[in-house]
GROMACS .gro file of C-alpha atoms in nm:
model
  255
    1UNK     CA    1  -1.264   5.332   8.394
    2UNK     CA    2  -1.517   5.411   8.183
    3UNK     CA    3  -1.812   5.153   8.085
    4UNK     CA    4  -1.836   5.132   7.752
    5UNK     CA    5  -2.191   4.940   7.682
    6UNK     CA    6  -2.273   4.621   7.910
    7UNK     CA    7  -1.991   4.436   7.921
    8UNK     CA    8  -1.570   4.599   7.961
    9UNK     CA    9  -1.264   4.396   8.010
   10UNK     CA   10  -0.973   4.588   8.034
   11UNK     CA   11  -0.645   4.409   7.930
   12UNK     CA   12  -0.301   4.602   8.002
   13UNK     CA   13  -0.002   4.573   7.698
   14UNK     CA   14   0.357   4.575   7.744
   15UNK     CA   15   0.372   4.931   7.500
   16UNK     CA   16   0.155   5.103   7.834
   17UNK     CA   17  -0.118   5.119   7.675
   18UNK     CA   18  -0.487   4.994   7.840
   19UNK     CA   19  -0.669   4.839   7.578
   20UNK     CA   20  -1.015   4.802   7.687
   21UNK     CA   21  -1.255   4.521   7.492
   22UNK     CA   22  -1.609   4.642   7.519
   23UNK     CA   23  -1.943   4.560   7.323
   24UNK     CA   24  -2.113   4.877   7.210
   25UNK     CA   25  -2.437   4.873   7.013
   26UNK     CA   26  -2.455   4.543   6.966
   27UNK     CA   27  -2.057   4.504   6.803
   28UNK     CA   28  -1.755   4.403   6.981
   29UNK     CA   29  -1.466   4.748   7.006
   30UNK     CA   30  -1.152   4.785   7.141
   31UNK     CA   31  -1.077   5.139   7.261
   32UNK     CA   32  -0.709   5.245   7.346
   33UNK     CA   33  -0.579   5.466   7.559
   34UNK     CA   34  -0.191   5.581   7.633
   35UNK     CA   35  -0.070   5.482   8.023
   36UNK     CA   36   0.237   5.645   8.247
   37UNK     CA   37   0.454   5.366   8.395
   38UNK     CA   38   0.576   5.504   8.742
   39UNK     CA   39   0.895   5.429   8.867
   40UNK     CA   40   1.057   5.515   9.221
   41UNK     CA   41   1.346   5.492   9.387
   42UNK     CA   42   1.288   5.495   9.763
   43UNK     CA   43   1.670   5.565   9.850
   44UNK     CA   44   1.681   5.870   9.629
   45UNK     CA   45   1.361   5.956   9.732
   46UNK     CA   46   1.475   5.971  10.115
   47UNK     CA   47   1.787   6.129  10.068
   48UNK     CA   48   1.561   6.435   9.876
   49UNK     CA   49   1.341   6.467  10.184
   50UNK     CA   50   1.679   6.482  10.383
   51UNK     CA   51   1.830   6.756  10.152
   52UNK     CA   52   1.521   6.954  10.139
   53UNK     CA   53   1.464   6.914  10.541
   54UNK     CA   54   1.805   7.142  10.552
   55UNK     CA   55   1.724   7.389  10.307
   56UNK     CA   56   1.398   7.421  10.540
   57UNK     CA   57   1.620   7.461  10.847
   58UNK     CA   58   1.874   7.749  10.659
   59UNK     CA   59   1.558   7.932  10.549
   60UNK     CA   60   1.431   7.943  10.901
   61UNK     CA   61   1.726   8.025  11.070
   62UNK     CA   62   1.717   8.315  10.847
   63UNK     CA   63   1.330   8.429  10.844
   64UNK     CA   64   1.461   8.449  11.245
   65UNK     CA   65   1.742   8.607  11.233
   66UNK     CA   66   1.601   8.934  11.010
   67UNK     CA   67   1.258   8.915  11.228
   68UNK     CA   68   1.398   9.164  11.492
   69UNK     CA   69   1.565   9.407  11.224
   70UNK     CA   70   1.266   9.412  10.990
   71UNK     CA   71   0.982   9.429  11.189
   72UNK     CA   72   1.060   9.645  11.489
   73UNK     CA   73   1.219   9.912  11.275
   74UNK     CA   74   1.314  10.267  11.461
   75UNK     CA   75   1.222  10.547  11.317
   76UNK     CA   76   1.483  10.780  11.163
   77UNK     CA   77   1.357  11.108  11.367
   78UNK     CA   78   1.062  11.196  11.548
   79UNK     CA   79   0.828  11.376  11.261
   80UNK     CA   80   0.554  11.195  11.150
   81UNK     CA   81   0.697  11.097  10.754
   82UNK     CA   82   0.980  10.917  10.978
   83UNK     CA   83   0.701  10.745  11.167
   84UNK     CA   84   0.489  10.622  10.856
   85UNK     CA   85   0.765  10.538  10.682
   86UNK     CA   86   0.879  10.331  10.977
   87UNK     CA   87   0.571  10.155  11.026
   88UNK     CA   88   0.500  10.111  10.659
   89UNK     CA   89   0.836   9.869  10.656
   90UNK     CA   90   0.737   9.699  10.963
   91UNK     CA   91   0.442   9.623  10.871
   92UNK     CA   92   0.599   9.433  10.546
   93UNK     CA   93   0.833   9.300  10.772
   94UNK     CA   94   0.566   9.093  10.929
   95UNK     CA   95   0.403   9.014  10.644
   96UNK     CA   96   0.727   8.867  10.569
   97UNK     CA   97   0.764   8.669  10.850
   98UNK     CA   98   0.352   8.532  10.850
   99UNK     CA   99   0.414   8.393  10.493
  100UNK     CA  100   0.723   8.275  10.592
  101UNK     CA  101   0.547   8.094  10.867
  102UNK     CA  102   0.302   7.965  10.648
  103UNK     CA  103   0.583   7.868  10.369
  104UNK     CA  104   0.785   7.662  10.679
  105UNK     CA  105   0.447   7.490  10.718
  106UNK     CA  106   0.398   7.351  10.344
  107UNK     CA  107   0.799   7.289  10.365
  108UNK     CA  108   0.745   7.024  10.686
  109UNK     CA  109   0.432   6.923  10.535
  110UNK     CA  110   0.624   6.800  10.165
  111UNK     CA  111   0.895   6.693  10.363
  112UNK     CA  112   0.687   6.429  10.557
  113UNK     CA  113   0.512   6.331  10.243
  114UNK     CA  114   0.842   6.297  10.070
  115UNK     CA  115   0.949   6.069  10.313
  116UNK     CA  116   0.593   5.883  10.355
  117UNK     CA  117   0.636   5.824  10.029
  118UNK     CA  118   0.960   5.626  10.047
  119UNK     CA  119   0.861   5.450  10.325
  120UNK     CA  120   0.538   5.350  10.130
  121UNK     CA  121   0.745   5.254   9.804
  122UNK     CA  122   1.010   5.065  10.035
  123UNK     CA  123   0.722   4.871  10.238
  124UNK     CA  124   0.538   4.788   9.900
  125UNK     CA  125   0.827   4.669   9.713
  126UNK     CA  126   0.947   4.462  10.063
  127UNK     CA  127   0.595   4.324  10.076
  128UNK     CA  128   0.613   4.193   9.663
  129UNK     CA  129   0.981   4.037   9.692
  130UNK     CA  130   0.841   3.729   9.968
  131UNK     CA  131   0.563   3.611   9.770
  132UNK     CA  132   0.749   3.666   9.418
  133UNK     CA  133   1.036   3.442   9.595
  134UNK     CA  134   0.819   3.189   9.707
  135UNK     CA  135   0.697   3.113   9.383
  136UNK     CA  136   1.007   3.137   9.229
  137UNK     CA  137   1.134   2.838   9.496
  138UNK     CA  138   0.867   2.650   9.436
  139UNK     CA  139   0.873   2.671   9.090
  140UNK     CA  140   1.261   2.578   9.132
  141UNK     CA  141   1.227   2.242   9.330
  142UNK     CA  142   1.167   1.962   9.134
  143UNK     CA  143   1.464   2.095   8.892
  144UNK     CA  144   1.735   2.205   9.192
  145UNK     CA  145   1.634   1.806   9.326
  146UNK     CA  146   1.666   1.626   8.940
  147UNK     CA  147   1.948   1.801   8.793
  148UNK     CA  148   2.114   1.992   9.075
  149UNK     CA  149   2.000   2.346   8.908
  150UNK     CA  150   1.688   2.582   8.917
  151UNK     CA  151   1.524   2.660   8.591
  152UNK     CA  152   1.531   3.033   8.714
  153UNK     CA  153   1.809   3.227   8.877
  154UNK     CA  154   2.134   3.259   8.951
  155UNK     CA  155   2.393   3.001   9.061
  156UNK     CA  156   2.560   2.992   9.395
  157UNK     CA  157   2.941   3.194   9.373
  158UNK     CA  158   3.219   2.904   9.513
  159UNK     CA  159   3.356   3.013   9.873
  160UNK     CA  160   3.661   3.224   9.903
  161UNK     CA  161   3.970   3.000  10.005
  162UNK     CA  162   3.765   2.648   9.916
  163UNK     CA  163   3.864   2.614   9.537
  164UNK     CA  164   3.511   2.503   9.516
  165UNK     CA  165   3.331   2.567   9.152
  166UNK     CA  166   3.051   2.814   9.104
  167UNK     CA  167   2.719   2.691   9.096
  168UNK     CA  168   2.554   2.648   8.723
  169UNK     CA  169   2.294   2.925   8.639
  170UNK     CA  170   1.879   2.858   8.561
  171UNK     CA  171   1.805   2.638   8.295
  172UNK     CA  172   1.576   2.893   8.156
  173UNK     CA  173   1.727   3.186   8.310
  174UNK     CA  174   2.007   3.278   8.537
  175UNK     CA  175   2.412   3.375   8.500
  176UNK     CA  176   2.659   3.127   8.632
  177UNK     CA  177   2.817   3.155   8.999
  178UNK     CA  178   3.222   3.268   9.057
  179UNK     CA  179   3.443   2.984   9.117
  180UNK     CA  180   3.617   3.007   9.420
  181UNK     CA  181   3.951   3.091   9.488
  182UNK     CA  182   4.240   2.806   9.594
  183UNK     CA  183   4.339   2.830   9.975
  184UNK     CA  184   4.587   3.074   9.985
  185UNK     CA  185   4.925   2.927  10.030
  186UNK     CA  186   4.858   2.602   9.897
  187UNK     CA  187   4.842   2.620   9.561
  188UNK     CA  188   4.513   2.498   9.511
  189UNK     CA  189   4.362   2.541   9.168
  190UNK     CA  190   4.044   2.788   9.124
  191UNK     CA  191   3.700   2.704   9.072
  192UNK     CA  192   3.576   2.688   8.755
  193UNK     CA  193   3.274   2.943   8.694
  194UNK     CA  194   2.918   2.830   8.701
  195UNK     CA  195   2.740   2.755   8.308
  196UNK     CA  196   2.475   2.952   8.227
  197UNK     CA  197   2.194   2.788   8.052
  198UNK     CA  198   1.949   2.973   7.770
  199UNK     CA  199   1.973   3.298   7.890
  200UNK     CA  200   2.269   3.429   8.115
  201UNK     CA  201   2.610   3.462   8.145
  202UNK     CA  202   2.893   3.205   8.256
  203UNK     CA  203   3.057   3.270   8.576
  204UNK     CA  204   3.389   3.407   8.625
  205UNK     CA  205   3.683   3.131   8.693
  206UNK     CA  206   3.848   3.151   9.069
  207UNK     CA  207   4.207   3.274   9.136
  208UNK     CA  208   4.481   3.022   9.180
  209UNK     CA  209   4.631   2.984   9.528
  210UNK     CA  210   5.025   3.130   9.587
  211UNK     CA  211   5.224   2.867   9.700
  212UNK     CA  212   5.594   2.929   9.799
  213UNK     CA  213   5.707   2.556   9.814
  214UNK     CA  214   5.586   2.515   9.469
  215UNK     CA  215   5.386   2.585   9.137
  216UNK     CA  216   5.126   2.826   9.192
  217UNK     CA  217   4.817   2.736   9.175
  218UNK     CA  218   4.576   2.767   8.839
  219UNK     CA  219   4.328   2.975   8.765
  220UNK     CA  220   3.970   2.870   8.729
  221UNK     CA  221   3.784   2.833   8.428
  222UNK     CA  222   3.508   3.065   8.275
  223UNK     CA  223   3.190   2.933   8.260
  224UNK     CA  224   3.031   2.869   7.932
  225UNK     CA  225   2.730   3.175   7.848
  226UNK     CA  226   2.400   3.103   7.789
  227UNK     CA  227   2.300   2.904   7.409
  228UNK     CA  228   2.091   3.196   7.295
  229UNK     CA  229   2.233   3.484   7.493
  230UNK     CA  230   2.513   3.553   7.692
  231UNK     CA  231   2.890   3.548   7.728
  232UNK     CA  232   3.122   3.310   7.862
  233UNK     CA  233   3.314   3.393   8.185
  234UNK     CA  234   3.654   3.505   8.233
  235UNK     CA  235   3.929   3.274   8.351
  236UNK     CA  236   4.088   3.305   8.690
  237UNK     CA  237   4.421   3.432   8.753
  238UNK     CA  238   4.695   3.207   8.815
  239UNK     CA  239   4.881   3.223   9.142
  240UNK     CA  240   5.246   3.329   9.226
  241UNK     CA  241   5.485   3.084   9.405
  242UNK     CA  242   5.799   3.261   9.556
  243UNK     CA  243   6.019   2.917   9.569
  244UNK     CA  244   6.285   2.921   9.252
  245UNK     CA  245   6.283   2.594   9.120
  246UNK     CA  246   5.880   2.613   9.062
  247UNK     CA  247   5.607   2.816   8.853
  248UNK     CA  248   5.307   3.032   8.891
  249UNK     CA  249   4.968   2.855   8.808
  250UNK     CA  250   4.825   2.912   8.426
  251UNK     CA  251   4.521   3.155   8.456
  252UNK     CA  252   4.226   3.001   8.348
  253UNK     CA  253   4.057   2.936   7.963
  254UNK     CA  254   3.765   3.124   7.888
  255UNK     CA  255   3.519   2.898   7.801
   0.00000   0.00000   0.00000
């Protein structure tokens, strides 16, 4: 950074630029500057370093396999213009195969940055999830223990086979949880999705249960989407019954 008079402060926008406040001359400036948001995938950047680790293999296997016909090259008779000639193309034979040397070196050399790299990225985003989570939960408490939902996040899916309804989404922010499905056989009605609250999406309703000494069971209900933004979720599917004198569930409304 550059100092800009006795006193900077630097202050980062959302538009990436770095605004930096500084007092120059005796006034009060702000001087901007354009910034380059980086953003890495480490998975993508690993499977690169695996790709290009095999084209540095092929090429290797190559450079080896046309070291013995390039650089010990016969000559085509025993006058000396065979000779010269002969020597003239083994000698750029092996100045083939010392930059090819060379090239294999840079090749590993990437490679193991390449994959450094992803490691580093992985590690570093690893190390910023725990603490962000923390916070999050602790921030989360005294809601989740007063009205049974976090202000932030998502709500809890129902269990498969329970019936059980999807757990409501943050207050502030956060989609609703699936409603679980009805025990299979039974007939058990769905879960109802999770609500969402200001910002989110409702969760989808469970299936119905099959039952085949009866009605079917119903599907779940959507949950309702967020006030501000978000859609409502999509009703469960009703469940099939197999006996005659019954009827498969009613999917679920879309709240």
């Amino acid at each position: 950074m550059h100092r800009l008079g006795r006193y900077t402060i630097p202050m980062h926008s959302l538009e990436g630029e770095l605004a930096i406040l500084g007092r120059h001359d005796g006034l009060w400036r702000v001087w901007r500057s354009q910034m380059s948001f980086v953003i890495a995938a480490p998975e993508f950047l690993t499977a690169a370093a695996m790709d290009l680790a095999s084209i540095g293999s092929t090429v290797s296997a190559a450079s080896a396999a046309a070291s013995a016909p390039t650089v010990a090259i016969l000559a085509a008779g025993a006058d000396e213009v065979s000779i010269a000639v002969a020597a003239l193309f083994g000698m750029h034979g092996q100045a083939y195969q010392a930059l090819s040397v060379q090239a294999s070196a840079f090749h590993q050399q990437f490679v193991q940055a390449l994959t450094a790299g992803a490691y580093s990225y992985a590690s570093a985003e690893a190390a910023a999830v725990t603490p962000l989570q923390q916070l999050v939960d602790v921030i989360n408490a005294p809601f989740r223990s007063a009205l049974g939902r976090p202000l932030i996040g998502n709500g809890a899916n129902g269990k498969p086979g329970t019936g059980q309804d999807g757990g409501a989404g943050g207050l502030l922010y956060g989609s609703g949880g699936n409603g679980g499905s009805g025990l299979a056989g039974s007939g058990q009605k769905g879960g109802n999705g999770g609500a969402a609250g200001l910002f989110g999406n409702g969760g989808a309703g469970g299936a119905g249960a099959s039952n085949q000494a009866g009605n079917g069971g119903a599907g779940g209900n959507g949950g309702a989407g967020g006030l501000i933004w978000g859609t409502a979720g999509t009703g469960g599917n009703g469940g099939f019954t197999t006996f005659l004198d019954a009827a498969g569930g009613a999917g679920g409304a879309r709240r």
